Coordinates of C-alpha atoms in Angstrom, one line a residue:
Chain A
M1 CA -97.5 22.5 17.1
V2 CA -97.6 24.7 14.1
L3 CA -100.3 24.5 11.6
Y4 CA -99.4 25.4 8.1
K5 CA -101.8 26.6 5.5
P6 CA -102.2 24.1 2.7
V7 CA -100.0 25.1 -0.2
K8 CA -101.8 25.6 -3.4
Q9 CA -99.1 25.4 -5.9
P10 CA -95.6 23.8 -5.6
E11 CA -93.2 26.4 -4.3
T12 CA -90.0 27.2 -6.1
K13 CA -86.7 26.7 -4.2
R14 CA -86.1 30.3 -4.2
N15 CA -89.4 31.0 -2.7
Q16 CA -88.8 28.6 0.1
R17 CA -85.4 30.0 0.8
W18 CA -86.9 33.5 1.0
K19 CA -89.6 32.2 3.4
R20 CA -86.9 30.7 5.7
F21 CA -84.9 33.9 5.5
H22 CA -87.9 35.9 6.4
R23 CA -88.9 33.6 9.2
D24 CA -85.4 33.8 10.8
R25 CA -84.8 37.4 10.2
V26 CA -84.6 38.3 13.9
L27 CA -82.1 35.5 14.6
L28 CA -80.0 36.5 11.6
L29 CA -80.0 40.1 12.9
L30 CA -78.7 38.8 16.3
M31 CA -76.0 36.9 14.4
L32 CA -74.7 40.0 12.7
P33 CA -72.2 41.4 15.2
G34 CA -70.5 38.1 15.9
L35 CA -70.5 37.2 12.2
G36 CA -69.1 40.6 11.4
Y37 CA -66.3 40.1 14.0
F38 CA -65.3 36.8 12.4
L39 CA -65.4 38.1 8.9
V40 CA -63.3 41.2 9.6
F41 CA -60.9 40.0 12.3
H42 CA -60.4 36.4 11.1
Y43 CA -61.1 36.2 7.4
G44 CA -60.1 39.8 6.7
A45 CA -56.8 39.2 8.6
L46 CA -56.4 35.8 6.8
L47 CA -56.5 37.7 3.5
G48 CA -53.6 39.8 4.8
N49 CA -51.4 36.8 4.4
V50 CA -50.9 37.8 0.9
I51 CA -48.1 40.0 2.4
A52 CA -46.1 36.8 2.6
F53 CA -45.8 36.9 -1.2
K54 CA -45.0 40.6 -1.3
E55 CA -42.3 43.0 0.0
Y56 CA -44.0 45.2 2.5
V57 CA -43.4 48.9 1.8
P58 CA -44.9 50.9 4.7
F59 CA -45.6 54.0 2.6
V60 CA -47.9 52.3 0.0
G61 CA -49.4 49.9 2.4
L62 CA -50.4 46.2 2.2
W63 CA -52.3 46.2 -1.1
D64 CA -49.9 48.3 -3.3
S65 CA -46.7 46.7 -2.1
P66 CA -44.9 44.8 -4.9
W67 CA -45.3 41.1 -5.4
V68 CA -42.2 39.0 -5.0
G69 CA -43.6 35.5 -5.5
F70 CA -42.1 32.8 -3.3
D71 CA -38.9 34.9 -2.5
N72 CA -39.8 35.2 1.1
F73 CA -40.3 31.5 1.4
S74 CA -37.0 30.5 -0.3
A75 CA -35.1 33.0 1.8
M76 CA -36.8 31.5 4.9
F77 CA -35.9 27.9 4.0
S78 CA -32.3 28.8 3.6
D79 CA -32.2 30.8 6.8
G80 CA -30.3 29.0 9.6
D81 CA -32.1 31.2 12.2
F82 CA -35.5 30.0 11.1
W83 CA -34.5 26.3 11.3
H84 CA -33.0 26.9 14.7
A85 CA -36.3 28.4 15.8
V86 CA -38.1 25.3 14.4
W87 CA -35.6 23.1 16.3
N88 CA -36.1 24.9 19.6
T89 CA -39.9 24.7 19.2
L90 CA -39.8 20.9 18.6
F91 CA -37.3 20.4 21.3
I92 CA -39.4 22.3 23.9
A93 CA -42.6 20.5 22.7
V94 CA -40.9 17.1 23.2
L95 CA -39.7 18.1 26.7
Q96 CA -43.3 19.2 27.4
L97 CA -44.6 15.9 26.2
I98 CA -42.2 13.9 28.4
F99 CA -42.4 16.0 31.6
F100 CA -45.5 18.1 31.5
F101 CA -47.9 15.7 29.9
P102 CA -47.7 13.1 32.7
A103 CA -47.8 15.6 35.5
P104 CA -51.6 16.2 35.6
L105 CA -52.2 12.5 35.2
A106 CA -50.0 11.7 38.2
L107 CA -51.6 14.5 40.3
A108 CA -55.1 13.4 39.2
L109 CA -54.4 9.8 40.4
L110 CA -53.2 11.2 43.7
L111 CA -56.3 13.3 44.1
H112 CA -58.6 10.5 43.1
S113 CA -57.0 8.2 45.7
L114 CA -58.0 10.6 48.5
T115 CA -61.0 9.3 50.3
S116 CA -61.8 12.6 51.9
D117 CA -63.9 14.8 49.6
L118 CA -63.2 17.9 51.6
L119 CA -59.4 17.5 51.3
R120 CA -59.6 16.7 47.6
R121 CA -61.7 19.8 46.9
F122 CA -59.3 22.0 48.9
V123 CA -56.3 20.6 47.0
Q124 CA -58.1 21.1 43.7
S125 CA -59.0 24.7 44.5
V126 CA -55.3 25.4 45.2
V127 CA -53.8 23.7 42.2
Y128 CA -56.3 25.1 39.7
L129 CA -55.5 28.7 40.7
P130 CA -52.2 29.3 38.8
H131 CA -54.0 28.6 35.5
F132 CA -55.8 31.9 35.9
L133 CA -52.7 34.0 36.4
S134 CA -51.1 35.7 33.4
W135 CA -47.7 34.6 32.0
V136 CA -46.3 37.9 33.2
I137 CA -47.1 37.0 36.8
V138 CA -45.9 33.5 36.5
V139 CA -42.5 34.5 35.0
A140 CA -42.2 37.2 37.6
L141 CA -42.9 34.7 40.4
F142 CA -40.3 32.3 39.0
Q143 CA -37.8 35.1 38.8
Q144 CA -38.4 36.0 42.4
I145 CA -38.1 32.4 43.7
L146 CA -35.3 31.0 41.5
G147 CA -33.3 34.2 40.8
G148 CA -29.8 34.9 42.0
A149 CA -31.2 36.8 45.0
G150 CA -34.3 34.6 45.2
L151 CA -35.8 32.3 47.8
L152 CA -34.1 29.1 46.6
N153 CA -30.6 30.5 46.5
G154 CA -31.2 32.2 49.9
F155 CA -32.0 28.8 51.4
L156 CA -29.1 27.1 49.6
G157 CA -26.7 29.9 50.8
D158 CA -28.0 29.7 54.4
A159 CA -27.4 25.9 54.3
G160 CA -23.9 26.4 53.1
L161 CA -24.6 24.8 49.7
N162 CA -23.7 26.0 46.2
T163 CA -26.2 28.4 44.8
V164 CA -27.7 27.6 41.4
D165 CA -27.7 29.9 38.4
I166 CA -31.1 29.5 36.7
I167 CA -32.6 32.9 35.9
G168 CA -30.8 34.4 32.9
N169 CA -28.8 31.3 32.2
P170 CA -29.5 30.1 28.6
D171 CA -28.5 26.5 29.5
A172 CA -31.3 26.4 32.1
F173 CA -33.9 27.9 29.8
K174 CA -35.6 24.8 28.5
P175 CA -36.0 23.0 31.8
L176 CA -37.2 26.2 33.3
V177 CA -40.0 26.8 30.8
V178 CA -41.2 23.2 31.3
A179 CA -41.2 23.8 35.1
Q180 CA -43.1 27.0 34.5
V181 CA -45.8 25.3 32.4
I182 CA -46.0 22.4 35.0
W183 CA -46.6 25.0 37.8
K184 CA -49.1 27.0 35.8
D185 CA -51.2 24.3 34.2
G186 CA -50.3 21.0 35.9
G187 CA -53.2 21.4 38.3
W188 CA -55.7 22.6 35.6
G189 CA -54.9 19.6 33.4
T190 CA -56.1 17.2 36.2
I191 CA -59.7 18.2 35.4
I192 CA -60.1 16.0 32.4
F193 CA -58.3 13.1 34.0
L194 CA -60.3 13.3 37.2
A195 CA -63.5 13.3 35.1
A196 CA -62.3 10.2 33.4
L197 CA -61.3 8.5 36.7
M198 CA -64.7 9.4 38.2
Q199 CA -66.4 7.6 35.4
V200 CA -64.7 4.3 36.0
N201 CA -67.3 1.8 37.1
E202 CA -66.9 1.2 40.8
Q203 CA -67.9 -2.4 40.4
L204 CA -64.8 -3.1 38.4
Y205 CA -62.7 -2.2 41.4
E206 CA -64.9 -4.1 43.7
S207 CA -64.8 -7.4 41.8
A208 CA -61.1 -7.0 41.3
A209 CA -60.7 -6.5 45.0
L210 CA -62.9 -9.6 45.7
D211 CA -60.7 -11.6 43.4
G212 CA -57.8 -10.7 45.6
A213 CA -56.2 -7.9 43.6
G214 CA -54.3 -5.4 45.8
P215 CA -54.1 -1.6 45.2
W216 CA -51.3 -1.9 42.7
R217 CA -52.9 -4.6 40.6
R218 CA -56.2 -2.7 40.6
F219 CA -54.3 0.3 39.4
W220 CA -52.5 -1.7 36.7
H221 CA -55.4 -3.8 35.5
V222 CA -58.5 -1.6 36.1
T223 CA -57.5 2.1 36.4
L224 CA -55.0 2.3 33.6
P225 CA -56.9 0.3 30.9
Q226 CA -60.0 2.3 31.8
I227 CA -58.5 5.8 31.3
R228 CA -56.2 4.7 28.4
P229 CA -58.5 6.1 25.6
I230 CA -58.6 9.6 27.1
V231 CA -54.8 9.6 27.7
I232 CA -54.2 8.5 24.1
L233 CA -56.7 11.1 22.8
L234 CA -55.1 13.9 24.7
L235 CA -51.6 12.8 23.6
I236 CA -52.7 12.9 20.0
M237 CA -54.3 16.3 20.3
R238 CA -51.1 17.6 21.9
L239 CA -49.1 16.1 19.1
G240 CA -51.3 18.0 16.6
E241 CA -50.3 21.3 18.3
I242 CA -46.6 20.5 18.5
L243 CA -45.7 23.8 16.7
S244 CA -47.3 25.9 19.5
V245 CA -45.3 25.8 22.7
G246 CA -46.5 29.0 24.4
F247 CA -45.8 32.3 22.6
E248 CA -46.3 34.6 25.5
Q249 CA -44.2 32.6 27.9
M250 CA -41.3 32.5 25.4
L251 CA -41.6 36.1 24.3
L252 CA -41.4 37.4 27.9
Q253 CA -38.1 35.6 28.4
R254 CA -36.6 35.6 25.0
D255 CA -34.6 38.8 25.5
A256 CA -33.1 37.6 28.8
Y257 CA -32.0 34.2 27.5
G258 CA -31.1 35.1 23.9
P259 CA -32.4 33.7 20.6
E260 CA -30.0 30.7 20.8
A261 CA -31.9 29.2 23.6
A262 CA -35.3 30.8 23.5
E263 CA -36.2 31.6 19.9
I264 CA -39.3 29.6 18.8
I265 CA -41.2 29.9 15.5
D266 CA -43.7 32.5 17.0
T267 CA -41.0 34.7 18.5
F268 CA -39.1 34.4 15.2
V269 CA -42.2 35.9 13.5
Y270 CA -42.5 38.6 16.1
Y271 CA -38.9 39.7 15.9
Q272 CA -38.6 39.6 12.1
G273 CA -41.9 41.4 11.6
L274 CA -42.8 43.7 14.5
V275 CA -39.3 44.5 15.6
N276 CA -37.2 44.5 12.4
G277 CA -40.0 45.5 10.1
N278 CA -39.6 42.6 7.6
F279 CA -43.4 42.0 7.4
G280 CA -43.3 39.9 4.3
Y281 CA -40.7 37.6 5.6
A282 CA -42.2 37.3 9.0
A283 CA -45.7 36.6 7.5
A284 CA -44.2 33.8 5.3
A285 CA -42.8 32.1 8.5
G286 CA -46.2 32.6 10.2
L287 CA -48.0 31.2 7.2
F288 CA -45.7 28.3 7.0
K289 CA -46.5 27.5 10.7
G290 CA -50.2 28.1 10.2
V291 CA -50.4 25.7 7.2
V292 CA -48.3 22.9 8.7
G293 CA -50.0 23.4 12.1
A294 CA -53.5 23.2 10.6
A295 CA -52.5 20.0 8.7
L296 CA -51.2 18.5 11.9
V297 CA -54.3 19.4 13.9
Y298 CA -56.5 18.0 11.2
T299 CA -54.6 14.8 11.0
A300 CA -54.6 14.5 14.8
N301 CA -58.3 15.0 14.9
K302 CA -58.9 12.3 12.3
L303 CA -56.6 9.9 14.1
A304 CA -58.2 10.6 17.4
H305 CA -61.6 10.0 16.0
R306 CA -60.5 6.6 14.6
L307 CA -58.7 5.5 17.7
G308 CA -61.6 6.9 19.8
E309 CA -64.0 4.5 18.1
Q310 CA -61.6 1.6 18.7
G311 CA -61.2 2.6 22.3
V312 CA -65.0 2.4 22.8
Y313 CA -65.4 -1.0 21.2
R314 CA -62.4 -2.8 22.7
Chain B
M1 CA -71.9 10.2 36.9
I2 CA -69.7 10.5 39.9
S3 CA -69.3 7.1 41.3
R4 CA -67.8 8.0 44.6
T5 CA -69.9 10.5 46.5
A6 CA -69.5 9.3 50.0
A7 CA -66.5 10.5 51.9
A8 CA -65.9 7.2 53.4
R9 CA -63.7 4.4 52.1
P10 CA -65.8 1.7 50.3
A11 CA -66.2 -1.6 52.1
W12 CA -64.1 -3.6 49.7
M13 CA -61.1 -1.4 49.9
E14 CA -58.4 -2.5 52.4
K15 CA -57.0 -0.2 55.0
P16 CA -54.2 1.8 53.5
K17 CA -50.7 1.0 54.8
P18 CA -49.1 3.7 57.0
L19 CA -46.3 4.0 54.6
T20 CA -48.7 4.7 51.7
L21 CA -50.5 7.3 53.8
V22 CA -47.2 9.0 54.7
A23 CA -46.1 9.1 51.1
K24 CA -49.4 10.6 50.0
G25 CA -49.3 13.1 52.7
V26 CA -45.7 14.2 51.8
A27 CA -46.6 14.4 48.1
L28 CA -49.7 16.6 48.9
V29 CA -47.7 18.9 51.2
V30 CA -45.0 19.3 48.5
V31 CA -47.5 20.1 45.8
L32 CA -49.4 22.6 47.9
G33 CA -46.1 24.1 49.1
I34 CA -44.9 24.6 45.6
V35 CA -48.1 26.3 44.5
I36 CA -48.6 28.5 47.6
M37 CA -45.0 29.4 48.5
P38 CA -44.4 32.0 45.7
F39 CA -47.5 33.9 46.8
V40 CA -46.3 34.0 50.4
V41 CA -42.9 35.4 49.4
V42 CA -44.4 38.0 47.1
V43 CA -47.0 39.3 49.6
A44 CA -44.4 39.2 52.4
T45 CA -41.8 41.1 50.4
S46 CA -44.3 43.7 49.3
L47 CA -45.1 44.5 52.9
A48 CA -41.5 44.4 54.2
S49 CA -39.5 47.4 55.3
N50 CA -36.5 48.5 53.2
K51 CA -34.0 47.5 55.8
E52 CA -35.3 44.0 56.0
V53 CA -35.4 43.5 52.2
V54 CA -31.9 44.8 51.7
A55 CA -30.6 42.8 54.6
N56 CA -32.2 39.6 53.2
G57 CA -31.0 40.1 49.7
G58 CA -34.3 41.0 48.0
W59 CA -36.9 38.7 49.5
V60 CA -38.7 38.2 52.9
L61 CA -40.7 35.3 54.1
W62 CA -42.3 37.0 57.1
P63 CA -42.1 40.8 57.4
S64 CA -41.2 41.7 61.0
E65 CA -42.4 45.3 60.6
P66 CA -45.1 45.2 57.9
T67 CA -45.6 48.5 56.2
L68 CA -48.0 49.6 53.4
R69 CA -45.5 52.1 52.1
A70 CA -45.0 50.4 48.7
Y71 CA -48.7 50.3 48.1
R72 CA -49.2 53.9 49.1
Q73 CA -46.4 54.8 46.7
I74 CA -47.8 53.0 43.7
F75 CA -51.4 54.2 44.3
N76 CA -50.2 57.8 44.7
G77 CA -50.7 58.6 41.1
G78 CA -48.2 57.8 38.4
I79 CA -47.6 54.9 36.1
V80 CA -49.1 52.1 38.1
T81 CA -52.2 54.0 39.1
D82 CA -52.9 55.0 35.5
A83 CA -52.3 51.5 34.3
L84 CA -54.7 50.1 36.9
W85 CA -57.5 52.3 35.6
V86 CA -56.6 51.3 32.0
S87 CA -56.8 47.6 33.0
I88 CA -60.1 48.1 34.8
G89 CA -61.6 50.0 31.8
I90 CA -60.4 47.4 29.2
T91 CA -61.7 44.5 31.4
V92 CA -65.2 46.0 32.0
V93 CA -65.8 47.3 28.5
G94 CA -64.2 44.3 26.8
T95 CA -66.2 41.8 28.9
A96 CA -69.4 43.6 28.2
A97 CA -68.9 43.7 24.5
S98 CA -67.6 40.1 24.3
M99 CA -70.6 38.8 26.3
L100 CA -73.1 40.7 24.2
C101 CA -71.7 39.4 20.9
T102 CA -71.1 35.8 22.2
V103 CA -74.6 35.4 23.7
L104 CA -76.3 36.7 20.5
L105 CA -74.3 34.6 18.2
A106 CA -74.4 31.5 20.4
Y107 CA -78.2 31.8 20.7
A108 CA -78.8 32.2 17.0
L109 CA -76.6 29.2 16.3
A110 CA -78.2 27.1 19.0
R111 CA -81.7 27.3 17.5
P112 CA -82.5 24.5 15.2
K113 CA -82.7 24.9 11.4
V114 CA -82.0 28.6 11.3
Y115 CA -81.4 29.9 7.8
G116 CA -77.7 30.0 7.1
A117 CA -76.7 28.8 10.6
K118 CA -74.7 25.8 9.2
P119 CA -72.3 27.8 7.0
V120 CA -71.8 30.4 9.7
L121 CA -70.9 27.7 12.3
L122 CA -68.4 26.1 9.8
L123 CA -66.9 29.6 9.3
V124 CA -66.6 30.0 13.0
L125 CA -65.1 26.6 13.7
F126 CA -62.6 26.9 10.8
T127 CA -60.9 29.9 12.6
F128 CA -60.1 27.4 15.4
L129 CA -58.1 25.3 12.9
F130 CA -56.5 28.2 11.1
P131 CA -55.8 31.4 13.1
P132 CA -54.9 34.4 10.8
G133 CA -51.4 34.9 12.2
M134 CA -49.6 37.7 14.0
I135 CA -48.4 39.8 11.1
P136 CA -51.7 39.9 9.1
A137 CA -53.6 40.6 12.3
Y138 CA -51.2 43.5 13.0
L139 CA -51.5 44.9 9.5
L140 CA -55.3 44.7 9.7
V141 CA -55.4 46.7 12.9
K142 CA -53.1 49.2 11.3
E143 CA -55.2 49.5 8.2
L144 CA -58.3 49.9 10.3
G145 CA -56.6 52.9 12.0
L146 CA -56.9 51.3 15.4
L147 CA -53.2 51.8 16.4
D148 CA -53.0 53.3 19.9
A149 CA -56.8 53.0 20.3
Y150 CA -58.2 50.8 23.1
G151 CA -60.4 49.1 20.4
A152 CA -57.2 47.4 19.3
V153 CA -57.0 45.3 22.4
I154 CA -60.6 44.4 22.5
L155 CA -62.0 44.0 19.0
P156 CA -59.4 41.4 17.6
V157 CA -60.3 39.1 20.6
L158 CA -64.0 40.0 20.8
I159 CA -65.3 36.4 20.6
N160 CA -63.5 33.3 21.9
V161 CA -64.6 30.2 19.9
F162 CA -64.2 28.0 22.9
N163 CA -66.5 30.2 25.0
L164 CA -68.9 30.4 22.1
V165 CA -69.1 26.6 21.7
V166 CA -69.6 26.2 25.5
M167 CA -72.4 28.7 25.5
R168 CA -74.1 27.3 22.4
G169 CA -74.0 23.8 23.9
F170 CA -75.7 25.1 27.0
F171 CA -78.4 26.9 25.0
Q172 CA -79.0 23.7 23.1
G173 CA -79.6 21.9 26.3
I174 CA -82.6 24.0 27.1
P175 CA -85.8 21.9 26.4
E176 CA -87.4 22.8 23.1
E177 CA -90.9 22.9 24.8
L178 CA -90.0 26.1 26.6
Y179 CA -89.2 27.8 23.3
E180 CA -92.5 26.5 21.8
A181 CA -94.5 27.6 24.8
A182 CA -93.0 31.1 24.6
R183 CA -93.7 31.3 20.9
L184 CA -97.3 30.3 21.4
D185 CA -97.5 33.2 23.8
G186 CA -96.5 35.4 21.0
A187 CA -93.0 36.1 22.2
S188 CA -90.4 37.3 19.7
E189 CA -87.0 35.6 19.4
W190 CA -85.5 38.6 21.2
K191 CA -88.0 38.3 24.0
I192 CA -87.4 34.5 24.3
L193 CA -83.7 35.2 24.7
R194 CA -84.3 37.7 27.4
V195 CA -87.1 36.1 29.3
V196 CA -86.6 32.3 28.8
V197 CA -82.9 31.7 27.9
I198 CA -80.9 34.1 29.9
P199 CA -82.6 33.4 33.3
L200 CA -82.0 29.7 32.8
S201 CA -78.3 30.2 31.8
K202 CA -77.0 32.0 34.7
A203 CA -74.2 29.4 35.5
V204 CA -72.8 29.4 32.0
L205 CA -73.1 33.2 31.6
A206 CA -71.1 33.5 34.9
V207 CA -68.4 31.1 33.7
V208 CA -68.0 32.6 30.3
G209 CA -68.1 36.1 31.7
L210 CA -65.5 35.4 34.2
F211 CA -63.3 33.7 31.6
Y212 CA -63.6 36.8 29.4
A213 CA -62.8 39.1 32.3
V214 CA -59.8 37.1 33.4
S215 CA -58.4 37.0 29.9
Y216 CA -58.9 40.8 29.4
W217 CA -57.3 41.5 32.8
N218 CA -54.3 39.2 32.0
A219 CA -53.7 40.4 28.4
W220 CA -50.5 42.3 27.6
F221 CA -49.2 41.3 24.2
H222 CA -51.7 43.3 22.1
A223 CA -51.2 46.3 24.4
S224 CA -47.5 46.0 23.9
I225 CA -47.7 46.1 20.1
Y226 CA -50.7 48.4 19.6
L227 CA -50.7 50.9 22.4
E228 CA -48.3 53.7 23.3
Q229 CA -46.6 53.5 26.7
D230 CA -48.9 55.9 28.5
H231 CA -51.9 53.8 27.6
W232 CA -50.5 50.5 28.8
P233 CA -52.5 48.2 31.1
L234 CA -51.2 46.9 34.3
Q235 CA -49.8 43.6 33.0
Q236 CA -47.6 45.3 30.4
V237 CA -46.4 47.7 33.1
L238 CA -45.6 44.8 35.3
R239 CA -43.7 43.1 32.4
T240 CA -41.5 46.1 31.8
Y241 CA -40.7 46.9 35.4
V242 CA -40.6 43.5 37.0
I243 CA -39.4 41.1 34.3
G244 CA -37.6 43.7 32.3
G245 CA -36.0 45.2 35.4
A246 CA -36.7 48.9 34.4
Q247 CA -37.1 51.4 37.2
L248 CA -40.4 52.9 38.0
A249 CA -40.0 56.6 37.3
D250 CA -42.8 57.7 39.5
S251 CA -43.3 61.3 40.5
G252 CA -44.2 60.0 43.9
A253 CA -40.9 58.2 44.2
A254 CA -38.9 61.4 44.0
E255 CA -39.5 62.4 47.6
A256 CA -36.2 61.5 49.1
G257 CA -36.1 59.4 52.2
N258 CA -39.6 58.1 51.9
V259 CA -39.1 55.7 49.0
A260 CA -39.7 52.0 49.2
A261 CA -37.0 49.6 48.0
P262 CA -37.5 48.7 44.3
Q263 CA -38.1 45.0 45.1
T264 CA -40.9 46.0 47.5
I265 CA -42.5 48.1 44.8
Q266 CA -42.2 45.4 42.2
M267 CA -43.8 42.9 44.5
A268 CA -46.6 45.3 45.4
V269 CA -47.4 45.7 41.7
L270 CA -47.4 41.9 41.3
V271 CA -49.8 41.7 44.2
V272 CA -52.1 44.4 42.7
A273 CA -52.1 42.5 39.4
T274 CA -53.0 39.2 41.0
V275 CA -55.6 40.3 43.6
P276 CA -58.5 40.7 41.2
I277 CA -58.0 37.1 40.0
L278 CA -57.9 35.9 43.6
L279 CA -61.1 37.8 44.2
V280 CA -63.1 36.3 41.3
Y281 CA -61.6 32.8 41.7
P282 CA -64.1 31.5 44.3
F283 CA -66.9 32.3 41.9
L284 CA -65.0 30.7 39.0
Q285 CA -64.4 27.7 41.2
K286 CA -68.1 27.4 42.0
Y287 CA -69.2 27.2 38.3
F288 CA -66.3 26.3 36.1
T289 CA -66.0 22.5 36.3
K290 CA -69.7 22.2 35.2
G291 CA -69.4 24.7 32.4
V292 CA -66.1 23.6 31.2
L293 CA -67.0 19.9 31.2
T294 CA -70.3 20.3 29.4
G295 CA -68.5 22.2 26.7
A296 CA -65.5 19.9 26.5
I297 CA -67.8 16.9 26.0
K298 CA -69.8 18.6 23.3
S299 CA -66.8 19.5 21.3

């Protein structure tokens, strides 16, 4: 309850604005460090994208480097290496959609079917853990387990079977990175599906069971339709991020497997810019990815919103 | 919200068939095994003696004569010890700075009808859609003169938008009456934040703080492009010596005859880089589902 003094004369807009500004001055002060961060390190850096239209000359710096118009972009569009990186990115993204996307869903269904809370919590604690490890550790662990002198080949050798050549083999790169992402985030991804499964009304299962539906029919006619909206939502969101397939993961292994197998758009930007020093060219590739990526994410969000509404009313 | 709270099977559910139970059991054991096994191998190898590691071709499942030699060697001064201190410093300072800025901004954006809050929020959310890109970010750090300064691995990632949104959502959930009551008592916004909001938000502060700490601890990419080799954190050292296969040129390693096998050392570094995550994990576990979910639903 705040009592205002009666206003004698109508206030001008400017006056009101000044009053609100004055009233919120402490909050605005609290905002400052965070706002400064976003202005400098996001919008300031965003401005740096002008380098995509310049030829970067280290001696004169970003602002005085000469303009070259769209030269960097036209060079990029006729560069086979760039298109190969795009191809690898999309290929890995599709593999992830097919093999990684369903993994958390399957695991969530398994976890949800456990009647013992204690067991379920234990398994959850274990499978969430790899999400918090760095990619450096995950890649090192895979190297140790699947490498030429690793655990897997040790077992295969002891059993008198052929050993497998995975680590360092370019042909094995794409399945390997999908396996890595399943190991790291397959458990973590169950959180959202488990939350959806927990919210399915228990009475639906009960009446289906009373009508004589067995476990499979309940799964098919109750569980799946109930969680379909969230599955479709996540799928669309993932499609929006199709140009991002895990920069750190790829960069760590790109040298060992070679650009033919392992170059994605992000690592292309890294090697062109930070390794070879073609900053303008690399920034053009990065900007291309940023613009297309933002458009895709925006479209995906719109689409998800529309389908989300339908999902509620159907 | 959670429909099944009781541990027991509901009355309408039929008894599971033995075959189903076996299949589920096998699936669970396989999943758990795949997650846990790598850790066992790494810890075992880091503790194994040279003879055993060499005889076994580079890995050990159960060390017959466990020894801490590898750990003694990496903690004995040298690259790994230095990197460990760098990582601890970056994690502590970075988390403190990130928390301060995130709490302040989240609080100001959570209060209703603050002057200018809407455009600021849009400005923040837009960065989610359109990140600046690697090259411009690098050039900015260079122009700011932050190359080879520890600020280069903290300042560019000071606020995480997801963490900010989660925290703002939590602050918005605090009943408005509490704010009003505090204001009637004459408390300033700053005092309300300290005395009312923060004590009520321990759970979300813990989650977000741990998320920040984990991400600072795990970070290596910015260090690899901004910092000179002798300022590297542990993860970047791990990358070079374990994934890259370079030899650890430790001063301690020069003492002939008392040197652990390279695999053992590598695995010991891996363990040292992982243990802090394992230590904070139970706390994360305790809070995160709650914090993450409230944030996820809000956004």
